[in-house]
Amino acid sequence: MLFCARMEVRIPHDLDPAFVQSLKEREKARAIELQQQGKFLHLWRVVGQYANISIFDCASNDELHEVLSSLPLFPYLQIEVTPLARHPSSIA
Amino acid sequence: MLFCARMEVRIPHDLDPAFVQSLKEREKARAIELQQQGKFLHLWRVVGQYANISIFDCASNDELHEVLSSLPLFPYLQIEVTPLARHPSSIA
Amino acid sequence: MLFCARMEVRIPHDLDPAFVQSLKEREKARAIELQQQGKFLHLWRVVGQYANISIFDCASNDELHEVLSSLPLFPYLQIEVTPLARHPSSIA
Amino acid sequence: MLFCARMEVRIPHDLDPAFVQSLKEREKARAIELQQQGKFLHLWRVVGQYANISIFDCASNDELHEVLSSLPLFPYLQIEVTPLARHPSSIA
Amino acid sequence: MLFCARMEVRIPHDLDPAFVQSLKEREKARAIELQQQGKFLHLWRVVGQYANISIFDCASNDELHEVLSSLPLFPYLQIEVTPLARHPSSIA
Amino acid sequence: MLFCARMEVRIPHDLDPAFVQSLKEREKARAIELQQQGKFLHLWRVVGQYANISIFDCASNDELHEVLSSLPLFPYLQIEVTPLARHPSSIA
Amino acid sequence: MLFCARMEVRIPHDLDPAFVQSLKEREKARAIELQQQGKFLHLWRVVGQYANISIFDCASNDELHEVLSSLPLFPYLQIEVTPLARHPSSIA
Amino acid sequence: MLFCARMEVRIPHDLDPAFVQSLKEREKARAIELQQQGKFLHLWRVVGQYANISIFDCASNDELHEVLSSLPLFPYLQIEVTPLARHPSSIA
Amino acid sequence: MLFCARMEVRIPHDLDPAFVQSLKEREKARAIELQQQGKFLHLWRVVGQYANISIFDCASNDELHEVLSSLPLFPYLQIEVTPLARHPSSIA
Amino acid sequence: MLFCARMEVRIPHDLDPAFVQSLKEREKARAIELQQQGKFLHLWRVVGQYANISIFDCASNDELHEVLSSLPLFPYLQIEVTPLARHPSSIA
């Protein structure tokens, strides 16, 4: 079951830089892990923004929320989720 | 080069139904053709709306505009295009 | 799996009144049917508006889209869907 | 009398973590208490957000405001209340 | 129990003028009636707009919806309802 | 001459609590004083928010600005003023 | 007492052209009359739009509403009124 | 003196097609003429929309408004003008 | 050449009060100076807000930007500029 | 391939002034360098704002994102990118 998530990263400028660096590294590791598990299908950078458009494949809304809130940057993410259905003209 | 396009279909309710039917059939044919050409990578229905989230792969902005304006429903589409870049955490 | 849908009804004022009447009757019948099937859990009127807040229980995004687009008023509905997850403080 | 409340939690990132932890615990306890009293009917997490959609059953606007402002997180909540009425198609 | 309602009147310009005239006369009569019943406490024109800010006193959300939908102009009103509670600094 | 003012209180969370307490006490005293003078006709709490909807009766725009800026919380208020006129259907 | 009004003209495209022409001529005559009476102090075109920014000098909110609703184009105007007060740095 | 204008074309779908065709041809001719006069410096299509981003070089606000309102499509254009100044980092 | 500027003052609450006081005094002096030079034609307080609506008369966009950025409060101003043209119904 | 970018600079007021000064100098140097490379075609100041409207010429979305994120002020920029296509009426 697919979902589109637009995520915008908003890290307060006065956070400790070492903590931010650690967050970003753990975020990257977690994003790769989720992709390898097949739950995080696509991940694209929005040009010019510290933001991404992502496609998730999860078994339920609960699983998607667990996936998203497992991201180390979650407390600093502004996320909008759009549930997706099969499109009648899609050949996929 | 990837682009995300959110398209909302707004067909005036007083258009001729036969014309609308013909538009939709030609729209579907064109969407399939563009997918087969590899320019229209993904096409998902937004749940609950006459709208879609689409991913296009085009060589240039000009090509994307040609692709989008070749859609038979184009005059009735409200489209927002987001240019996408490679994300450093993507394993694709 | 639960979803909240806020639906606003926007019927063009120049539609044929008999057609509108028929639409509304079929809408009501379909809404009742979906409630009886356990897919349409709650349905409340937004005070002062021709709009409702609804809770659906569907097995997937695809099923929810089928349910929503099966509503006779669907072409005249402005729908926003919010996927819901279990809340850790809920005792339900 | 039912009300829908969409609540978004916005805790300043520089609050004392122990205080935040205590707030969250007291919030959970109060939410459970209000549910047990039958005033807080439903509580769902908005997927991907530190937000919820809630349904309250209160005898009056005054009671609802008392209930909401009794939440320990109230000073950090962005709340929008929608008064609900019985829907003519509801079988509840 | 008090509610603030901001109502904006949007009458399609191609409605029959006699019908519109009749609507407005019946609207005025109904507004006066509701004021005399004590349910419609205040009614002010928003300067420069075909809109009003109104205060209603109703026993419940259901009653308020009945009152609002009994207005002859209801199909042409854009209404936003704000539930009001007693303010601790009010001397009323 | 009447005006509707929607006021939202936004007190920075890192203000000195004693100062905030003093502000709120002085705000209450000033609000009562203005009501006693007949310039502050109505004051209602917006349910679920640290906000109010207020009706002022002032001789001029200048007097209204003086009244509003005399509120001790003024530097922390987000205020929107709507000038009101007599409504032709009002029986007041 | 001064007010700023931003007015946007939205004439439906299917109105009778002769009627529109007559409306515009009467609008111009009324605007000139109101300027000569000293109630309409300034009138500027917003560049690129069928809109204006205007300054009115009226004795009350009621008078301003009478003035604005006396404009022949009033049914087709989208007006936002901002009440103005004397600025402490103004040398006027 | 430079201005950025974002123009969105909104032609009602029930206009006479021959009239629309004529409008578009005259629009193109006028756009070319203004470019040749050096008043219309740049003209770009917004990808996926019947809209453009344009740069004008005019001697005054009045001249810009004359230029824009001389466009045959002007009654169907939604235009937002941004006045531009020299940027200190520009090497132009 | 006239411009309307709506300016909202947003001074961070943790700035040094003496610095803020000095900024405000220099702002007032500069505003008076610009009025005396005939570049700052009108300056009105928006009722209920720390904001103003101003009319400037400048020879060019560049001059307007110099004027606005010469205001001591400029770093704390949220400014929206609307270029104005002569209105055909103005008798000024 | 052209893109329009509207950039708004939002530097937190409590950053170290020397660091901000250094950022601005490096920003200017980088902007000049990108212009000299032909990737940054136009750069205009939005009148009255710490913002600009810029036109970039890049070979791809990826290159544009690299260019934008190479700007020293990038962490403090709010950027909206609009992909541009050739306009059929452009004579450029």
XYZ file of C-alpha atoms in Angstrom, chain F:
92
model
C -19.503 52.457 16.551
C -18.829 48.744 16.766
C -15.795 46.667 15.873
C -15.143 42.951 16.133
C -11.618 42.048 17.210
C -10.280 38.527 17.149
C -7.303 38.409 19.482
C -4.862 35.565 19.798
C -2.423 35.583 22.703
C 1.111 34.473 21.851
C 3.352 34.731 24.881
C 6.938 33.560 24.231
C 7.558 30.500 26.370
C 10.801 31.868 27.760
C 9.378 35.022 29.315
C 9.819 35.307 33.075
C 6.820 33.543 34.673
C 6.380 36.241 37.310
C 6.295 38.895 34.587
C 3.743 36.853 32.652
C 1.637 36.459 35.772
C 1.730 40.185 36.372
C 0.830 40.874 32.719
C -2.209 38.608 32.966
C -3.425 40.240 36.155
C -3.049 43.712 34.712
C -4.717 42.522 31.483
C -7.720 41.292 33.439
C -7.978 44.521 35.401
C -7.758 46.617 32.229
C -10.340 44.439 30.438
C -12.764 44.893 33.334
C -12.142 48.636 33.397
C -12.819 48.947 29.666
C -16.026 46.936 30.040
C -17.147 49.183 32.885
C -16.495 52.217 30.686
C -18.784 50.727 28.042
C -16.043 50.544 25.428
C -15.589 46.782 25.623
C -19.074 45.386 25.024
C -18.496 41.651 24.721
C -15.602 39.311 25.415
C -15.795 35.592 24.641
C -13.203 32.841 24.837
C -12.643 30.878 21.607
C -13.083 27.249 22.698
C -9.782 25.361 22.718
C -7.591 28.386 22.087
C -5.834 31.108 24.036
C -7.834 33.562 21.974
C -10.965 35.646 22.187
C -13.605 37.273 20.051
C -14.416 40.739 21.332
C -16.815 43.540 20.439
C -15.733 47.127 21.068
C -17.798 50.303 20.989
C -15.557 53.278 20.269
C -16.055 56.768 18.938
C -13.347 56.430 16.293
C -10.606 54.290 14.833
C -8.097 56.278 16.860
C -9.943 55.546 20.094
C -10.085 51.841 19.241
C -6.344 51.748 18.630
C -5.738 53.518 21.949
C -7.989 51.034 23.723
C -6.325 48.000 22.149
C -2.790 49.243 22.659
C -3.594 50.019 26.295
C -3.999 46.313 26.955
C -0.969 45.072 28.938
C -0.780 41.972 26.697
C -0.861 44.099 23.516
C 2.764 43.330 22.515
C 1.850 39.626 22.560
C -1.522 39.886 20.827
C -2.207 39.045 17.208
C -5.313 41.165 16.528
C -7.579 41.340 13.509
C -10.157 44.124 13.523
C -13.386 43.990 11.495
C -15.410 47.221 11.372
C -19.126 46.525 11.855
C -22.159 48.381 10.553
C -25.813 48.117 11.419
C -27.425 45.116 9.714
C -30.773 45.837 8.024
C -32.315 42.713 9.577
C -31.164 43.436 13.133
C -33.903 44.255 15.602
C -31.471 45.539 18.225
